[in-house]
Amino acid sequence: MLEIKQIEKTFNAGTVNEKKALKGLSLHLKEGDFVTVIGGNGAGKSTMLNAIAGVWPVDEGQILIDGKDVTKLPEYKRAAFLGRVFQDPMNGTAATMGIEENLALALRRGSHRTLKPGIMKNERKLYRDLLVRLGLGLEERLTSKVGLLSGGQRQALTLLMATLKKPKLLLLDEHTAALDPQTARKVLELTNEMVTEQGLTALMVTHNMNDAIHIGNRLIMMNDGQIIYDVSGEEKKHLTVDDLLKKFAEASGGQFANDRMMLSK
Ligand SMILES: Nc1ncnc2c1ncn2[C@@H]1O[C@H](COP(=O)(O)OP(=O)(O)O)[C@@H](O)[C@H]1O
Ligand SMILES: [Mg+2]
């Protein structure tokens, strides 16, 4: 479903701020793989997701989604294959539009149809049914402006929108990190339900090692622009946070004392 072959990305090449963020990174995801991604700050996790989404072109290598070479495709064209949820709840939804208008836009992803009030009225039942599943009472607020929602409500809605058209690949970048613990838990449960029920292929970056171990069928650890650990199936199930810390220490030479990962043990 996703094939990344030897991609390289350097930011600010040739300046004092030059940073090699991805160093010959390769990754192959099978359909239905639900992969958690961990690694210290600056490891290249977001850069990998941005490379897949086409935020900027990579310097070297190839990216294939469902067998199609998208390496040269601009971001807006790749968006037809992808669902994305970022850390910031302000991203991903249109604040000045209503809940149903946001959902209607998500439903029209990849097509050029405009929002006609009549069509939307017919789709209301679908929206209501979808929103009921979130368990946040949003089904009673179809016309409320999204800007009035809490961060958690907005993130749950973004998730719903990102998965509405069954993307070939769902990219989640610390999408619960900005939420309070209880809301984060709820949004994470929803994520797990949506990905497993629809059999989505997903990459989920998290700084919570316990979540990384218990969610999904595969875990990868990144360090310094590379994947340094890739584990799946039974082996993943039996991992402990201490195992991950050890791997992490080996790779980073023990320089992780201040890392956020330590705080989420
Ligand atoms: N747009 C950018 N411009 C310059 N440097 C960047 C940019 N994006 C990421 N970087 C750098 O690339 C490295 C990897 O960043 P990132 O992928 O955001 O790390 P992570 O998500 O694992 O914390 C960091 O050193 C970061 O500062
Ligand atoms: Mg990041």
Tab-separated table of C-alpha atoms and ligand atoms in Angstrom:
chain	number	residue	atom	x	y	z
A	1	MET	CA	0.000	0.000	0.000
A	2	LEU	CA	2.940	2.297	0.713
A	3	GLU	CA	6.440	1.894	-0.541
A	4	ILE	CA	9.160	4.326	0.389
A	5	LYS	CA	12.480	3.630	-1.295
A	6	GLN	CA	15.654	5.256	-0.064
A	7	ILE	CA	14.326	8.765	0.416
A	8	GLU	CA	16.608	11.619	1.374
A	9	LYS	CA	15.656	15.097	2.521
A	10	THR	CA	17.985	17.904	3.519
A	11	PHE	CA	16.654	21.232	4.746
A	12	ASN	CA	18.555	24.472	4.130
A	13	ALA	CA	21.175	22.691	2.052
A	14	GLY	CA	24.467	24.550	1.766
A	15	THR	CA	23.780	26.922	4.666
A	16	VAL	CA	24.889	26.870	8.301
A	17	ASN	CA	21.418	25.567	9.107
A	18	GLU	CA	21.760	22.537	6.855
A	19	LYS	CA	19.920	19.572	8.313
A	20	LYS	CA	19.793	16.092	6.832
A	21	ALA	CA	16.374	15.061	8.117
A	22	LEU	CA	15.868	11.802	6.182
A	23	LYS	CA	18.842	9.610	5.352
A	24	GLY	CA	18.016	6.895	2.872
A	25	LEU	CA	14.756	5.961	4.552
A	26	SER	CA	12.897	2.915	3.257
A	27	LEU	CA	9.579	1.520	4.443
A	28	HIS	CA	7.077	-0.922	3.010
A	29	LEU	CA	3.521	-1.091	4.353
A	30	LYS	CA	1.089	-3.860	3.524
A	31	GLU	CA	-2.587	-3.124	3.141
A	32	GLY	CA	-4.161	-2.928	6.595
A	33	ASP	CA	-0.889	-2.319	8.416
A	34	PHE	CA	-1.450	-0.043	11.416
A	35	VAL	CA	1.985	1.208	12.333
A	36	THR	CA	2.929	3.264	15.367
A	37	VAL	CA	5.974	5.510	14.966
A	38	ILE	CA	8.171	6.598	17.856
A	39	GLY	CA	11.483	8.404	18.186
A	40	GLY	CA	13.045	11.394	19.894
A	41	ASN	CA	12.453	15.011	18.981
A	42	GLY	CA	13.950	15.773	15.607
A	43	ALA	CA	14.227	12.100	14.615
A	44	GLY	CA	12.419	12.814	11.341
A	45	LYS	CA	8.953	11.440	12.124
A	46	SER	CA	7.013	14.477	10.893
A	47	THR	CA	9.410	14.854	7.981
A	48	MET	CA	8.637	11.290	6.886
A	49	LEU	CA	4.890	12.001	6.983
A	50	ASN	CA	5.383	15.307	5.157
A	51	ALA	CA	7.430	13.527	2.499
A	52	ILE	CA	4.600	11.033	1.949
A	53	ALA	CA	2.019	13.827	1.805
A	54	GLY	CA	4.155	15.807	-0.648
A	55	VAL	CA	4.485	18.982	1.425
A	56	TRP	CA	7.753	19.514	-0.529
A	57	PRO	CA	9.636	17.238	-2.936
A	58	VAL	CA	12.212	14.783	-1.567
A	59	ASP	CA	15.825	15.070	-2.801
A	60	GLU	CA	16.294	11.397	-3.615
A	61	GLY	CA	14.295	8.210	-3.669
A	62	GLN	CA	10.800	7.136	-4.564
A	63	ILE	CA	7.371	7.050	-2.934
A	64	LEU	CA	4.619	4.734	-4.173
A	65	ILE	CA	1.073	4.692	-2.839
A	66	ASP	CA	-0.958	1.627	-3.818
A	67	GLY	CA	1.522	0.912	-6.595
A	68	LYS	CA	1.349	4.423	-8.042
A	69	ASP	CA	4.521	6.465	-8.128
A	70	VAL	CA	3.597	9.769	-6.445
A	71	THR	CA	7.160	11.040	-6.000
A	72	LYS	CA	6.588	13.910	-8.425
A	73	LEU	CA	2.941	14.582	-7.589
A	74	PRO	CA	2.134	17.846	-5.784
A	75	GLU	CA	0.513	17.788	-2.352
A	76	TYR	CA	-3.018	18.605	-3.533
A	77	LYS	CA	-2.999	15.647	-5.943
A	78	ARG	CA	-1.721	13.208	-3.335
A	79	ALA	CA	-4.447	14.427	-0.977
A	80	ALA	CA	-6.917	12.325	-2.944
A	81	PHE	CA	-5.240	9.181	-1.550
A	82	LEU	CA	-4.516	10.392	1.949
A	83	GLY	CA	-6.218	11.210	5.212
A	84	ARG	CA	-4.231	13.386	7.606
A	85	VAL	CA	-4.613	14.472	11.203
A	86	PHE	CA	-2.027	16.743	12.787
A	87	GLN	CA	-1.172	17.644	16.350
A	88	ASP	CA	-2.858	21.048	16.243
A	89	PRO	CA	-6.672	20.789	16.461
A	90	MET	CA	-6.904	24.096	14.556
A	91	ASN	CA	-5.533	22.295	11.499
A	92	GLY	CA	-7.727	20.069	9.381
A	93	THR	CA	-11.130	21.680	9.784
A	94	ALA	CA	-12.506	25.034	8.591
A	95	ALA	CA	-13.330	27.096	11.696
A	96	THR	CA	-15.777	29.498	10.061
A	97	MET	CA	-17.821	26.714	8.483
A	98	GLY	CA	-20.423	24.517	10.142
A	99	ILE	CA	-19.914	20.888	11.169
A	100	GLU	CA	-22.066	19.610	8.288
A	101	GLU	CA	-20.314	21.860	5.778
A	102	ASN	CA	-16.960	20.488	6.882
A	103	LEU	CA	-18.239	16.930	6.509
A	104	ALA	CA	-19.731	17.752	3.110
A	105	LEU	CA	-16.332	19.016	1.946
A	106	ALA	CA	-14.659	15.845	3.202
A	107	LEU	CA	-17.226	13.756	1.326
A	108	ARG	CA	-16.364	15.643	-1.864
A	109	ARG	CA	-12.642	15.213	-1.499
A	110	GLY	CA	-11.026	14.685	-4.854
A	111	SER	CA	-14.028	15.959	-6.833
A	112	HIS	CA	-14.913	19.495	-7.874
A	113	ARG	CA	-18.513	19.599	-6.804
A	114	THR	CA	-19.712	22.629	-4.926
A	115	LEU	CA	-21.789	22.625	-1.768
A	116	LYS	CA	-25.439	22.884	-2.710
A	117	PRO	CA	-27.843	23.263	0.222
A	118	GLY	CA	-30.263	20.702	-1.269
A	119	ILE	CA	-27.635	17.993	-1.571
A	120	MET	CA	-26.411	18.600	1.926
A	121	LYS	CA	-29.879	18.204	3.304
A	122	ASN	CA	-30.016	14.680	1.871
A	123	GLU	CA	-26.684	13.855	3.400
A	124	ARG	CA	-27.703	14.989	6.866
A	125	LYS	CA	-28.747	11.536	7.990
A	126	LEU	CA	-25.327	10.172	7.061
A	127	TYR	CA	-23.587	12.966	8.966
A	128	ARG	CA	-25.802	12.459	11.981
A	129	ASP	CA	-25.089	8.714	12.048
A	130	LEU	CA	-21.365	9.308	11.741
A	131	LEU	CA	-21.331	11.919	14.479
A	132	VAL	CA	-23.348	9.732	16.866
A	133	ARG	CA	-20.423	7.308	16.779
A	134	LEU	CA	-18.119	9.917	18.253
A	135	GLY	CA	-20.295	10.043	21.355
A	136	LEU	CA	-19.742	13.773	21.757
A	137	GLY	CA	-23.243	15.017	21.029
A	138	LEU	CA	-22.130	16.743	17.834
A	139	GLU	CA	-25.039	15.213	15.908
A	140	GLU	CA	-27.265	17.824	17.547
A	141	ARG	CA	-25.023	20.648	16.383
A	142	LEU	CA	-24.788	20.100	12.628
A	143	THR	CA	-24.865	23.806	11.811
A	144	SER	CA	-22.581	24.967	14.653
A	145	LYS	CA	-19.400	26.639	13.498
A	146	VAL	CA	-16.429	24.353	14.000
A	147	GLY	CA	-14.503	27.236	15.597
A	148	LEU	CA	-16.807	26.935	18.608
A	149	LEU	CA	-15.817	23.330	19.332
A	150	SER	CA	-13.249	22.221	21.906
A	151	GLY	CA	-9.870	20.905	20.769
A	152	GLY	CA	-10.907	17.313	21.382
A	153	GLN	CA	-14.214	17.685	19.545
A	154	ARG	CA	-12.385	19.255	16.648
A	155	GLN	CA	-9.787	16.529	16.552
A	156	ALA	CA	-12.485	13.834	16.595
A	157	LEU	CA	-14.244	15.600	13.715
A	158	THR	CA	-10.968	15.884	11.786
A	159	LEU	CA	-10.469	12.155	12.249
A	160	LEU	CA	-13.957	11.461	10.967
A	161	MET	CA	-13.327	13.684	7.938
A	162	ALA	CA	-9.933	12.120	7.253
A	163	THR	CA	-11.420	8.612	7.161
A	164	LEU	CA	-14.767	9.400	5.518
A	165	LYS	CA	-13.658	8.468	2.004
A	166	LYS	CA	-11.534	5.493	3.073
A	167	PRO	CA	-8.075	6.883	2.297
A	168	LYS	CA	-5.399	4.569	0.905
A	169	LEU	CA	-3.268	5.742	3.776
A	170	LEU	CA	-4.042	7.570	7.019
A	171	LEU	CA	-1.296	9.771	8.486
A	172	LEU	CA	-1.592	10.729	12.145
A	173	ASP	CA	1.081	13.013	13.593
A	174	GLU	CA	0.848	13.140	17.405
A	175	HIS	CA	-2.817	13.949	16.871
A	176	THR	CA	-3.733	13.559	20.546
A	177	ALA	CA	-0.690	15.352	22.007
A	178	ALA	CA	-2.405	18.731	22.418
A	179	LEU	CA	-5.465	17.302	24.200
A	180	ASP	CA	-6.062	16.774	27.909
A	181	PRO	CA	-5.388	13.160	28.976
A	182	GLN	CA	-9.025	12.101	29.131
A	183	THR	CA	-9.915	13.559	25.743
A	184	ALA	CA	-6.697	12.187	24.274
A	185	ARG	CA	-7.740	8.722	25.451
A	186	LYS	CA	-11.141	9.076	23.850
A	187	VAL	CA	-9.751	10.294	20.510
A	188	LEU	CA	-7.210	7.479	20.551
A	189	GLU	CA	-9.946	4.892	21.128
A	190	LEU	CA	-11.890	6.355	18.221
A	191	THR	CA	-8.786	6.200	16.073
A	192	ASN	CA	-8.258	2.556	16.919
A	193	GLU	CA	-11.911	1.728	16.150
A	194	MET	CA	-11.979	3.557	12.839
A	195	VAL	CA	-8.688	2.156	11.588
A	196	THR	CA	-9.398	-1.444	12.589
A	197	GLU	CA	-13.067	-1.509	11.528
A	198	GLN	CA	-12.335	-0.065	8.101
A	199	GLY	CA	-9.082	-1.996	7.782
A	200	LEU	CA	-7.218	1.210	7.000
A	201	THR	CA	-3.496	1.354	6.401
A	202	ALA	CA	-2.158	3.899	8.868
A	203	LEU	CA	0.985	5.511	10.241
A	204	MET	CA	0.528	6.987	13.694
A	205	VAL	CA	3.283	9.042	15.314
A	206	THR	CA	3.035	9.072	19.094
A	207	HIS	CA	5.338	9.979	21.962
A	208	ASN	CA	3.519	7.616	24.276
A	209	MET	CA	5.434	4.342	24.252
A	210	ASN	CA	2.654	2.386	25.921
A	211	ASP	CA	0.242	3.421	23.188
A	212	ALA	CA	2.860	2.597	20.584
A	213	ILE	CA	3.142	-0.921	21.998
A	214	HIS	CA	-0.556	-1.605	22.474
A	215	ILE	CA	-2.022	-0.048	19.343
A	216	GLY	CA	-1.583	-1.361	15.826
A	217	ASN	CA	0.191	-4.445	14.449
A	218	ARG	CA	3.615	-2.955	13.867
A	219	LEU	CA	5.938	-0.454	15.527
A	220	ILE	CA	8.849	1.471	14.081
A	221	MET	CA	11.400	3.564	15.905
A	222	MET	CA	13.173	6.406	14.160
A	223	ASN	CA	16.445	8.068	15.014
A	224	ASP	CA	18.463	10.597	13.070
A	225	GLY	CA	16.494	10.287	9.843
A	226	GLN	CA	16.412	6.504	9.732
A	227	ILE	CA	14.304	3.609	10.929
A	228	ILE	CA	16.367	1.832	13.577
A	229	TYR	CA	13.814	-0.696	14.795
A	230	ASP	CA	10.867	-2.353	13.089
A	231	VAL	CA	8.814	-4.921	14.952
A	232	SER	CA	5.430	-6.547	14.359
A	233	GLY	CA	3.078	-9.337	15.334
A	234	GLU	CA	3.721	-11.375	18.467
A	235	GLU	CA	7.094	-9.793	19.048
A	236	LYS	CA	5.498	-6.365	19.220
A	237	LYS	CA	2.809	-7.554	21.626
A	238	HIS	CA	5.424	-8.727	24.083
A	239	LEU	CA	7.463	-5.534	24.027
A	240	THR	CA	7.841	-3.486	27.186
A	241	VAL	CA	8.577	0.191	27.599
A	242	ASP	CA	11.958	-0.813	29.041
A	243	ASP	CA	12.766	-2.711	25.833
A	244	LEU	CA	12.008	0.425	23.839
A	245	LEU	CA	14.051	2.626	26.148
A	246	LYS	CA	16.989	0.259	25.757
A	247	LYS	CA	16.730	0.334	21.958
A	248	PHE	CA	16.467	4.055	22.117
A	249	ALA	CA	19.495	4.382	24.360
A	250	GLU	CA	21.560	2.132	22.092
A	251	ALA	CA	20.699	4.221	19.074
A	252	SER	CA	21.060	7.667	20.578
A	253	GLY	CA	24.090	6.959	22.740
A	254	GLY	CA	22.110	7.499	25.930
A	255	GLN	CA	21.247	11.091	25.120
A	256	PHE	CA	17.555	10.850	25.771
A	257	ALA	CA	17.311	11.988	29.384
A	258	ASN	CA	15.500	15.182	28.463
A	259	ASP	CA	13.365	13.680	25.804
A	260	ARG	CA	9.630	13.840	25.952
A	261	MET	CA	9.512	10.093	25.466
A	262	MET	CA	10.852	9.684	28.975
A	263	LEU	CA	7.907	11.547	30.395
A	264	SER	CA	5.274	9.335	28.856
A	265	LYS	CA	6.473	6.054	30.236
B	1	LIG	N1	10.570	22.736	7.139
B	1	LIG	C1	11.738	22.547	7.767
B	1	LIG	N2	12.760	23.412	7.621
B	1	LIG	C2	13.947	23.204	8.224
B	1	LIG	N3	14.212	22.185	9.046
B	1	LIG	C3	13.226	21.293	9.266
B	1	LIG	C4	11.946	21.423	8.644
B	1	LIG	N4	11.168	20.392	9.037
B	1	LIG	C5	11.923	19.650	9.859
B	1	LIG	N5	13.157	20.175	9.997
B	1	LIG	C6	14.276	19.616	10.781
B	1	LIG	O1	14.393	18.254	10.444
B	1	LIG	C7	14.646	17.464	11.608
B	1	LIG	C8	13.538	16.450	11.790
B	1	LIG	O2	12.349	17.134	12.178
B	1	LIG	P1	10.948	16.434	12.422
B	1	LIG	O3	10.676	15.495	11.311
B	1	LIG	O4	9.952	17.512	12.662
B	1	LIG	O5	11.208	15.615	13.762
B	1	LIG	P2	10.182	14.818	14.679
B	1	LIG	O6	8.826	14.943	14.103
B	1	LIG	O7	10.697	13.425	14.707
B	1	LIG	O8	10.294	15.458	16.027
B	1	LIG	C9	14.761	18.434	12.763
B	1	LIG	O9	16.113	18.751	12.934
B	1	LIG	C10	13.996	19.647	12.264
B	1	LIG	O10	14.472	20.818	12.865
B	2	MG	MG	7.060	15.762	14.786
